[in-house]
Tab-separated table of C-alpha atoms in Angstrom:
chain	number	residue	atom	x	y	z
A	4	MET	CA	-69.775	-18.232	10.743
A	5	PHE	CA	-71.036	-18.030	7.381
A	6	THR	CA	-69.056	-19.794	4.993
A	7	HIS	CA	-71.450	-21.368	2.550
A	8	TYR	CA	-71.957	-18.033	0.271
A	9	ASP	CA	-70.592	-16.546	-2.897
A	10	ARG	CA	-67.133	-15.185	-2.073
A	11	ALA	CA	-66.774	-13.250	-5.148
A	12	HIS	CA	-69.747	-11.342	-5.251
A	13	ILE	CA	-69.266	-10.138	-1.570
A	14	ALA	CA	-66.011	-9.336	-2.581
A	15	GLN	CA	-67.246	-7.228	-5.177
A	16	LEU	CA	-69.823	-5.503	-2.534
A	17	CYS	CA	-66.987	-4.947	-0.251
A	18	GLU	CA	-64.600	-3.422	-2.887
A	19	GLN	CA	-67.699	-1.134	-4.013
A	20	ALA	CA	-68.489	0.226	-0.728
A	21	GLN	CA	-64.472	0.684	-0.287
A	22	LEU	CA	-63.846	-1.939	2.099
A	23	LEU	CA	-60.835	-2.943	0.494
A	24	GLN	CA	-59.271	-4.992	3.147
A	25	ARG	CA	-62.422	-7.123	3.057
A	26	ALA	CA	-62.535	-7.559	-0.608
A	27	LEU	CA	-58.992	-8.606	-0.552
A	28	GLU	CA	-59.628	-11.569	2.213
A	29	HIS	CA	-62.458	-12.816	-0.205
A	30	TYR	CA	-60.559	-12.279	-3.819
A	31	THR	CA	-58.840	-15.397	-4.873
A	32	ASP	CA	-58.389	-14.161	-8.531
A	33	ILE	CA	-55.078	-12.235	-9.142
A	34	PHE	CA	-56.961	-9.639	-10.994
A	35	ASP	CA	-59.210	-8.699	-8.744
A	36	ILE	CA	-56.357	-8.555	-6.034
A	37	LYS	CA	-54.011	-6.708	-8.367
A	38	ARG	CA	-57.193	-4.023	-8.969
A	39	ALA	CA	-57.974	-3.853	-5.327
A	40	ILE	CA	-54.651	-3.568	-3.535
A	41	VAL	CA	-53.148	-0.808	-5.391
A	42	HIS	CA	-55.646	1.650	-3.264
A	43	THR	CA	-53.392	1.778	-0.520
A	44	HIS	CA	-54.312	4.705	1.322
A	45	LEU	CA	-57.504	2.864	2.086
A	46	LEU	CA	-55.858	-0.377	3.633
A	47	LYS	CA	-53.879	-0.432	6.935
A	48	PRO	CA	-50.038	-0.435	6.067
A	49	GLU	CA	-49.672	-3.677	8.978
A	50	TRP	CA	-52.403	-5.320	7.483
A	51	LEU	CA	-51.151	-5.361	4.205
A	52	VAL	CA	-47.596	-6.483	4.843
A	53	GLU	CA	-49.016	-9.377	6.673
A	54	TYR	CA	-51.744	-9.993	3.590
A	55	PHE	CA	-48.501	-10.858	1.404
A	56	GLY	CA	-47.712	-13.359	3.223
A	57	SER	CA	-50.717	-15.795	2.173
A	58	LEU	CA	-49.599	-14.621	-1.978
A	59	SER	CA	-47.810	-17.030	-3.826
A	60	VAL	CA	-44.033	-15.862	-5.036
A	61	ASP	CA	-45.334	-14.900	-8.391
A	62	ASP	CA	-48.452	-13.189	-6.868
A	63	SER	CA	-46.824	-11.281	-5.119
A	64	LEU	CA	-44.359	-9.781	-7.593
A	65	GLU	CA	-47.392	-9.281	-9.526
A	66	CYS	CA	-49.066	-6.783	-6.971
A	67	LEU	CA	-45.973	-5.143	-6.127
A	68	LYS	CA	-45.600	-4.154	-9.961
A	69	ALA	CA	-49.265	-2.973	-10.064
A	70	MET	CA	-49.177	-1.163	-7.237
A	71	LEU	CA	-45.491	0.850	-8.412
A	72	THR	CA	-47.398	1.132	-11.635
A	73	ALA	CA	-50.658	2.645	-10.283
A	74	ASN	CA	-49.002	5.447	-8.028
A	75	LEU	CA	-45.389	5.275	-7.577
A	76	ARG	CA	-45.011	8.020	-5.045
A	77	GLN	CA	-47.651	6.810	-3.185
A	78	ASN	CA	-47.018	3.040	-2.902
A	79	LEU	CA	-43.242	3.140	-2.865
A	80	GLN	CA	-42.761	3.070	1.222
A	81	ILE	CA	-45.258	0.228	1.713
A	82	CYS	CA	-43.578	-1.598	-1.556
A	83	VAL	CA	-40.052	-1.148	0.373
A	84	GLN	CA	-41.958	-2.364	3.492
A	85	ILE	CA	-43.030	-5.580	1.465
A	86	ALA	CA	-39.927	-6.573	-0.262
A	87	GLY	CA	-37.785	-5.992	2.661
A	88	LYS	CA	-39.654	-8.523	4.382
A	89	TYR	CA	-40.386	-11.383	2.253
A	90	HIS	CA	-37.024	-10.847	0.274
A	91	GLU	CA	-35.673	-14.413	0.771
A	92	GLN	CA	-38.907	-15.607	-0.588
A	93	LEU	CA	-39.289	-13.299	-3.551
A	94	GLY	CA	-36.038	-13.550	-4.426
A	95	THR	CA	-33.544	-10.419	-3.942
A	96	THR	CA	-32.390	-10.396	-7.683
A	97	LYS	CA	-35.987	-10.132	-8.800
A	98	LEU	CA	-36.790	-7.401	-6.257
A	99	ILE	CA	-33.939	-5.156	-7.464
A	100	GLU	CA	-35.111	-5.871	-11.092
A	101	LEU	CA	-38.397	-4.533	-10.228
A	102	PHE	CA	-37.451	-1.161	-8.635
A	103	GLU	CA	-35.014	-0.874	-11.469
A	104	SER	CA	-37.499	-1.373	-14.096
A	105	PHE	CA	-39.255	1.647	-12.562
A	106	LYS	CA	-35.888	3.509	-12.215
A	107	SER	CA	-36.665	4.009	-8.615
A	108	PHE	CA	-33.594	4.128	-7.016
A	109	GLU	CA	-34.901	5.884	-3.945
A	110	GLY	CA	-37.030	2.737	-3.482
A	111	LEU	CA	-33.836	0.491	-4.143
A	112	PHE	CA	-31.524	2.159	-1.731
A	113	TYR	CA	-34.165	1.840	1.090
A	114	PHE	CA	-35.191	-1.654	0.427
A	115	LEU	CA	-31.572	-2.731	-0.254
A	116	GLY	CA	-30.661	-0.629	2.937
A	117	SER	CA	-32.678	-2.501	5.518
A	118	ILE	CA	-31.074	-6.146	4.389
A	119	VAL	CA	-27.512	-4.930	3.341
A	120	ASN	CA	-26.203	-5.398	6.619
A	121	PHE	CA	-27.213	-8.813	7.076
A	122	SER	CA	-26.883	-10.072	3.726
A	123	GLN	CA	-23.464	-11.771	2.073
A	124	GLU	CA	-24.449	-10.818	-1.260
A	125	SER	CA	-21.617	-9.184	-3.611
A	126	GLU	CA	-24.690	-8.360	-5.962
A	127	VAL	CA	-26.415	-6.790	-3.035
A	128	HIS	CA	-23.722	-4.739	-1.701
A	129	PHE	CA	-23.069	-3.334	-5.098
A	130	ARG	CA	-26.276	-2.234	-5.801
A	131	TYR	CA	-26.801	-0.525	-2.785
A	132	ILE	CA	-23.629	1.344	-3.554
A	133	GLN	CA	-25.043	2.242	-6.865
A	134	ALA	CA	-28.488	3.026	-5.253
A	135	ALA	CA	-26.940	5.023	-2.565
A	136	CYS	CA	-24.922	7.566	-5.282
A	137	LYS	CA	-27.930	7.805	-7.416
A	138	THR	CA	-29.618	9.295	-4.667
A	139	GLY	CA	-27.163	11.622	-3.255
A	140	GLN	CA	-26.159	9.298	-0.065
A	141	ILE	CA	-22.367	9.915	0.153
A	142	LYS	CA	-21.948	9.205	3.567
A	143	GLU	CA	-23.937	5.733	3.139
A	144	VAL	CA	-21.577	5.039	0.390
A	145	GLU	CA	-18.551	5.846	2.339
A	146	ARG	CA	-19.613	3.735	4.988
A	147	ILE	CA	-20.330	0.549	3.205
A	148	CYS	CA	-17.131	1.072	0.902
A	149	ARG	CA	-15.279	1.137	4.575
A	150	GLU	CA	-17.071	-1.398	6.451
A	151	SER	CA	-18.665	-4.248	4.024
A	152	SER	CA	-16.223	-6.614	2.812
A	153	CYS	CA	-18.701	-8.264	0.406
A	154	TYR	CA	-18.685	-6.088	-2.653
A	155	ASP	CA	-16.067	-6.781	-5.417
A	156	PRO	CA	-13.607	-4.119	-5.231
A	157	GLU	CA	-12.365	-3.863	-8.991
A	158	ARG	CA	-16.159	-3.531	-9.812
A	159	VAL	CA	-16.897	-1.011	-7.370
A	160	LYS	CA	-14.073	1.019	-8.136
A	161	ASN	CA	-14.664	0.924	-11.663
A	162	PHE	CA	-18.095	2.062	-10.828
A	163	LEU	CA	-17.147	5.227	-8.503
A	164	LYS	CA	-14.793	6.184	-11.119
A	165	GLU	CA	-17.338	6.328	-14.270
A	166	ALA	CA	-19.969	8.062	-11.412
A	167	LYS	CA	-17.602	11.060	-10.901
A	168	LEU	CA	-18.879	12.131	-7.724
A	169	ALA	CA	-18.911	15.276	-6.351
A	170	ASP	CA	-16.850	13.797	-3.082
A	171	GLN	CA	-14.361	11.474	-4.002
A	172	LEU	CA	-13.605	10.127	-0.471
A	173	PRO	CA	-15.382	6.656	-1.221
A	174	LEU	CA	-12.933	6.015	-4.212
A	175	ILE	CA	-10.519	6.593	-1.921
A	176	ILE	CA	-11.461	4.260	0.803
A	177	VAL	CA	-11.831	1.706	-1.708
A	178	CYS	CA	-8.678	2.080	-3.523
A	179	ASP	CA	-6.778	2.539	-0.027
A	180	ARG	CA	-8.591	-1.058	1.209
A	181	PHE	CA	-7.736	-2.820	-1.727
A	182	ASN	CA	-4.427	-1.395	-3.002
A	183	PHE	CA	-5.373	-0.090	-6.181
A	184	VAL	CA	-3.461	3.268	-5.101
A	185	HIS	CA	-1.554	3.612	-8.224
A	186	ASP	CA	-5.038	3.549	-10.243
A	187	LEU	CA	-6.230	6.332	-7.883
A	188	VAL	CA	-3.396	8.512	-8.292
A	189	MET	CA	-3.705	8.392	-12.042
A	190	TYR	CA	-7.463	8.869	-12.208
A	191	LEU	CA	-7.402	11.833	-9.768
A	192	TYR	CA	-4.675	13.374	-11.356
A	193	LYS	CA	-5.920	13.308	-15.221
A	194	ASN	CA	-9.235	14.469	-13.966
A	195	ASN	CA	-7.696	17.419	-12.071
A	196	LEU	CA	-8.648	16.153	-8.503
A	197	GLN	CA	-5.352	16.826	-7.014
A	198	LYS	CA	-6.762	18.226	-3.858
A	199	TYR	CA	-7.969	14.714	-3.046
A	200	ILE	CA	-4.789	13.259	-3.240
A	201	GLU	CA	-3.608	15.758	-0.392
A	202	ILE	CA	-6.423	14.809	1.103
A	203	TYR	CA	-5.572	11.197	1.181
A	204	VAL	CA	-2.022	11.166	2.330
A	205	GLN	CA	-2.503	13.712	4.740
A	206	LYS	CA	-5.807	12.679	6.669
A	207	VAL	CA	-7.091	9.337	5.314
A	208	ASN	CA	-3.828	7.309	5.490
A	209	PRO	CA	-0.291	8.668	5.283
A	210	SER	CA	1.504	5.569	4.898
A	211	ARG	CA	0.661	5.353	1.771
A	212	LEU	CA	2.604	8.623	0.556
A	213	PRO	CA	5.470	6.362	-0.810
A	214	ALA	CA	2.775	4.739	-3.657
A	215	VAL	CA	1.197	8.074	-4.265
A	216	VAL	CA	4.811	9.435	-5.005
A	217	GLY	CA	5.344	6.783	-7.535
A	218	GLY	CA	2.093	7.224	-9.023
A	219	LEU	CA	2.654	10.730	-9.550
A	220	LEU	CA	6.215	10.567	-10.791
A	221	ASP	CA	4.801	7.928	-13.342
A	222	VAL	CA	2.379	10.746	-14.722
A	223	ASP	CA	5.128	13.052	-14.771
A	224	CYS	CA	3.422	15.187	-12.269
A	225	ALA	CA	5.792	18.137	-11.735
A	226	GLU	CA	8.641	17.787	-9.071
A	227	ASP	CA	7.745	20.748	-7.228
A	228	ILE	CA	4.347	19.582	-6.762
A	229	VAL	CA	5.762	15.958	-5.259
A	230	LYS	CA	8.435	17.962	-3.502
A	231	ASN	CA	5.288	20.213	-1.786
A	232	LEU	CA	3.265	17.156	-0.996
A	233	ILE	CA	6.072	15.247	0.708
A	234	LEU	CA	6.539	18.289	2.893
A	235	THR	CA	3.153	18.341	3.982
A	236	VAL	CA	2.763	14.794	5.335
A	237	ARG	CA	3.506	14.552	8.689
A	238	GLY	CA	1.683	11.023	9.375
A	239	GLN	CA	3.992	7.937	9.648
A	240	PHE	CA	5.135	6.353	6.565
A	241	SER	CA	8.186	4.227	5.355
A	242	THR	CA	11.122	6.389	4.303
A	243	ASP	CA	12.547	2.834	2.340
A	244	GLU	CA	9.612	2.580	0.836
A	245	LEU	CA	9.537	6.185	-0.310
A	246	VAL	CA	13.107	5.882	-1.358
A	247	GLU	CA	12.619	2.886	-3.154
A	248	GLU	CA	9.708	4.076	-5.205
A	249	VAL	CA	11.675	7.511	-6.470
A	250	GLU	CA	15.013	5.391	-7.072
A	251	LYS	CA	13.465	2.827	-9.562
A	252	ARG	CA	12.098	5.805	-11.385
A	253	ASN	CA	15.629	7.339	-11.412
A	254	ARG	CA	14.286	10.229	-9.585
A	255	LEU	CA	16.134	10.188	-6.135
A	256	LYS	CA	17.509	13.376	-6.265
A	257	LEU	CA	14.190	15.261	-5.830
A	258	LEU	CA	14.204	14.102	-2.587
A	259	MET	CA	17.534	15.964	-1.141
A	260	PRO	CA	15.749	18.805	0.221
A	261	TRP	CA	13.320	16.840	2.447
A	262	LEU	CA	16.327	14.262	3.695
A	263	GLU	CA	18.973	16.899	4.338
A	264	GLY	CA	15.804	18.843	6.417
A	265	ARG	CA	15.125	15.749	8.380
A	266	VAL	CA	18.952	15.465	9.094
A	267	HIS	CA	18.916	19.085	10.297
A	268	GLU	CA	16.054	17.973	12.483
A	269	GLY	CA	18.456	15.107	13.875
A	270	VAL	CA	16.877	12.323	12.573
A	271	ASN	CA	18.987	9.177	12.837
A	272	GLU	CA	16.953	6.841	10.852
A	273	PRO	CA	19.422	4.556	8.334
A	274	ALA	CA	16.716	5.244	5.608
A	275	THR	CA	17.405	8.376	5.545
A	276	HIS	CA	21.513	8.840	5.756
A	277	ASN	CA	21.212	5.792	2.840
A	278	ALA	CA	19.115	7.833	0.664
A	279	LEU	CA	21.568	11.088	1.256
A	280	ALA	CA	24.462	9.099	0.883
A	281	LYS	CA	23.107	7.553	-2.825
A	282	ILE	CA	22.478	11.142	-3.704
A	283	TYR	CA	25.874	11.958	-2.677
A	284	ILE	CA	27.575	9.344	-4.611
A	285	ASP	CA	25.628	9.695	-7.859
A	286	SER	CA	26.036	13.612	-7.786
A	287	ASN	CA	29.723	13.321	-6.814
A	288	ASN	CA	29.164	15.534	-4.221
A	289	ASN	CA	32.217	14.603	-1.739
A	290	PRO	CA	30.773	11.330	-1.524
A	291	GLU	CA	33.862	9.637	0.599
A	292	ARG	CA	33.883	12.354	3.302
A	293	PHE	CA	30.154	11.799	3.884
A	294	LEU	CA	31.065	7.710	3.668
A	295	LYS	CA	33.615	8.290	6.789
A	296	GLU	CA	32.311	10.531	8.737
A	297	ASN	CA	28.355	9.855	8.917
A	298	THR	CA	27.899	7.363	11.792
A	299	PHE	CA	24.146	6.609	10.671
A	300	TYR	CA	23.789	4.830	7.356
A	301	ASP	CA	23.890	1.305	6.658
A	302	SER	CA	27.569	0.028	5.586
A	303	GLU	CA	26.087	-2.908	3.987
A	304	VAL	CA	23.326	-1.449	1.779
A	305	ILE	CA	25.749	1.168	0.560
A	306	GLY	CA	28.813	-0.708	0.070
A	307	LYS	CA	26.417	-2.547	-1.948
A	308	TYR	CA	25.225	0.444	-3.661
A	309	CYS	CA	28.838	1.486	-4.627
A	310	GLU	CA	30.159	-1.715	-6.153
A	311	LYS	CA	29.189	-1.179	-9.574
A	312	ARG	CA	29.362	2.460	-9.567
A	313	ASP	CA	32.730	3.032	-7.338
A	314	PRO	CA	34.531	0.337	-5.876
A	315	HIS	CA	36.238	2.556	-3.854
A	316	LEU	CA	33.888	4.172	-2.567
A	317	ALA	CA	32.274	0.843	-1.434
A	318	CYS	CA	35.305	-0.183	0.227
A	319	VAL	CA	35.435	3.036	2.309
A	320	SER	CA	31.649	2.046	3.216
A	321	TYR	CA	32.407	-1.447	4.016
A	322	GLU	CA	35.664	-0.262	5.935
A	323	ARG	CA	33.314	1.651	8.092
A	324	GLY	CA	31.140	-0.375	8.963
A	325	GLY	CA	33.453	-3.476	9.307
A	326	CYS	CA	32.345	-5.698	6.715
A	327	ASP	CA	35.716	-6.904	5.986
A	328	MET	CA	34.812	-10.200	3.767
A	329	GLU	CA	32.555	-7.855	1.717
A	330	LEU	CA	35.462	-5.580	1.416
A	331	ILE	CA	37.972	-8.276	0.463
A	332	ARG	CA	35.360	-9.390	-1.737
A	333	VAL	CA	35.197	-6.026	-3.773
A	334	CYS	CA	39.085	-5.360	-3.394
A	335	ASN	CA	39.742	-8.849	-5.207
A	336	ALA	CA	37.199	-8.237	-7.870
A	337	ASN	CA	38.792	-4.811	-8.945
A	338	SER	CA	42.261	-5.473	-8.028
A	339	LEU	CA	42.269	-2.826	-5.330
A	340	PHE	CA	45.183	-4.912	-3.188
A	341	LYS	CA	46.726	-1.863	-2.015
A	342	TYR	CA	43.604	-0.554	-0.008
A	343	ALA	CA	43.070	-4.320	0.764
A	344	ALA	CA	46.504	-4.641	2.273
A	345	ARG	CA	46.478	-1.332	4.099
A	346	HIS	CA	42.912	-2.085	5.716
A	347	LEU	CA	44.528	-5.991	6.914
A	348	VAL	CA	47.559	-4.041	8.601
A	349	ARG	CA	45.382	-1.528	10.223
A	350	LYS	CA	42.912	-4.040	11.050
A	351	ARG	CA	45.081	-6.514	13.074
A	352	ASP	CA	42.703	-9.316	12.743
A	353	GLN	CA	43.957	-12.823	12.987
A	354	PRO	CA	41.369	-14.637	11.876
A	355	LEU	CA	40.914	-12.101	8.782
A	356	TRP	CA	44.367	-12.962	7.576
A	357	GLU	CA	43.870	-16.356	7.748
A	358	HIS	CA	41.228	-16.062	5.744
A	359	VAL	CA	43.285	-14.088	2.923
A	360	LEU	CA	46.117	-16.137	3.782
A	361	ASN	CA	44.287	-19.368	2.682
A	362	PRO	CA	46.106	-21.636	0.079
A	363	GLU	CA	42.805	-21.494	-1.736
A	364	ASN	CA	42.710	-17.901	-2.497
A	365	THR	CA	43.826	-17.275	-5.839
A	366	PHE	CA	44.225	-13.572	-4.948
A	367	ARG	CA	46.906	-14.157	-2.168
A	368	ARG	CA	49.997	-13.654	-3.793
A	369	PRO	CA	48.871	-10.049	-5.130
A	370	LEU	CA	47.934	-8.982	-1.670
A	371	ILE	CA	51.033	-9.969	-0.010
A	372	ASP	CA	52.780	-8.466	-2.337
A	373	GLN	CA	51.170	-5.036	-1.590
A	374	VAL	CA	51.103	-5.880	2.038
A	375	VAL	CA	54.793	-5.890	1.809
A	376	GLN	CA	55.872	-3.112	-0.777
A	377	THR	CA	52.991	-0.680	0.130
A	378	ALA	CA	51.471	-1.309	3.622
A	379	LEU	CA	54.045	-2.311	6.072
A	380	SER	CA	56.334	0.669	4.414
A	381	GLU	CA	53.658	2.957	5.077
A	382	THR	CA	52.847	2.114	9.064
A	383	GLN	CA	54.656	3.957	11.531
A	384	ASP	CA	52.564	1.864	14.406
A	385	ALA	CA	54.784	-1.002	15.785
A	386	ASP	CA	51.778	-2.957	16.880
A	387	ASP	CA	50.754	-2.964	12.763
A	388	VAL	CA	53.574	-4.587	12.312
A	389	SER	CA	53.893	-7.046	14.631
A	390	THR	CA	50.634	-8.347	14.335
A	391	THR	CA	51.416	-8.631	10.131
A	392	VAL	CA	54.613	-10.553	11.209
A	393	ARG	CA	52.771	-13.023	13.177
A	394	ALA	CA	50.141	-13.627	10.253
A	395	SER	CA	53.592	-14.679	8.551
A	396	TRP	CA	54.117	-17.155	10.943
A	397	GLN	CA	50.964	-19.225	10.208
A	398	PRO	CA	51.750	-22.478	8.012
A	399	THR	CA	49.336	-21.178	5.141
A	400	CYS	CA	52.013	-18.151	4.469
A	401	PRO	CA	54.446	-18.779	2.104
A	402	THR	CA	58.019	-19.277	3.101
A	403	SER	CA	59.785	-16.577	0.796
A	404	SER	CA	56.907	-13.879	1.726
A	405	SER	CA	57.112	-15.113	5.530
A	406	ASN	CA	60.841	-13.825	5.472
A	407	PHE	CA	60.551	-11.070	3.706
A	408	TRP	CA	57.778	-9.743	6.197
A	409	ARG	CA	60.066	-10.208	9.205
A	410	ARG	CA	62.811	-8.462	7.544
A	411	SER	CA	60.343	-5.629	6.817
A	412	PHE	CA	59.133	-5.677	10.268
A	413	TRP	CA	62.804	-5.040	11.911
A	414	LYS	CA	63.320	-2.855	9.186
A	415	ILE	CA	60.690	-0.806	10.081
A	416	LEU	CA	61.291	-1.104	13.725
A	417	CYS	CA	64.399	0.126	13.743
A	418	SER	CA	63.156	3.286	11.542
A	419	ALA	CA	60.697	3.778	14.356
A	420	ILE	CA	63.440	3.818	17.275
A	421	THR	CA	65.986	6.176	15.442
A	422	GLU	CA	62.689	8.475	15.096
A	423	THR	CA	62.141	8.096	18.522
A	424	CYS	CA	65.944	8.960	19.309
A	425	ARG	CA	65.804	11.910	17.218
A	426	THR	CA	62.912	13.405	18.996
A	427	CYS	CA	64.676	13.015	22.449
């Protein structure tokens, strides 16, 4: 076909005849191209998209800018298609800046929407969230916040807080995924968005209730609100974590109605009974009876809790749980030798006797004294006495104490026989 002709002149004639496709095929000067290309309604979209593949990067960006300047509404869709197809060549950042320069968040949303599912760039995901918020595409904001692993969570969290969306679910999703629960609670409470706190722990993630309660207590939320929130959450959450969050803020007592309700329902979970035990101990609400009669609390946990508060209650807890070494340690540290002596006699445990009668035990002498003076004289059980006397025959037991124990044994044994004869 013809090749030796004035291409620029023919291009002008084509443009005058509104044959813009032919004109663009002949134009080489960017100013001519920009003048013709803005009339997209006279060009086939498929051809125009392919045409950009023949332009340089700078010329393509210039043409896109000219198209948006000439008629933003008319040319936006085709510009989005072109940007989506050639974003790798043209540069995603430059294309984002182009749409932002025209404040076209709609264009930015559709452009980034075409690439966000395949992009690993943090900026792409963040800008997409921004554009979706600006255009009211909240469901898409929720989706990308939930599914994407490429955005900077701190940056997105701060943006969503500043955006003050009508629906706080996207912010809830980000804070839940990346453990910003405390920040979330403070933000929602201070902005009078308490209903979203309820939505979060009731419908989104009940397991976060302990952290939410901790956050509410930190902002001095009314106790009634906290109690009602706990009562309304029926999902799975850790009682241990809830107790820990409340306990470290010295507000454990506010859990008492909920804990007692759980016990009434037949819950045997140790964490529930541990928390109740702590409340009864701190409030002096007949704690010794609870520690002796309750069979579900953890003796080691409660014993440790009582050691600094009331060593006697610590001994009660340890004795109930069979924590012999812990009980002896607490008795030694607090000079509760009478309690230790009674426990040893009742326990009838030879290895335990060997432990307390070890010559290296600096508390051995006062303990032996209380065994002889108190425990043996109080018991009416011959097996208690005989086991104790057998312990006195161990090489580790002092001779004087051993003889005294044996004399006490015969005295108590005779007393028991006499009492039996009287009964007969």
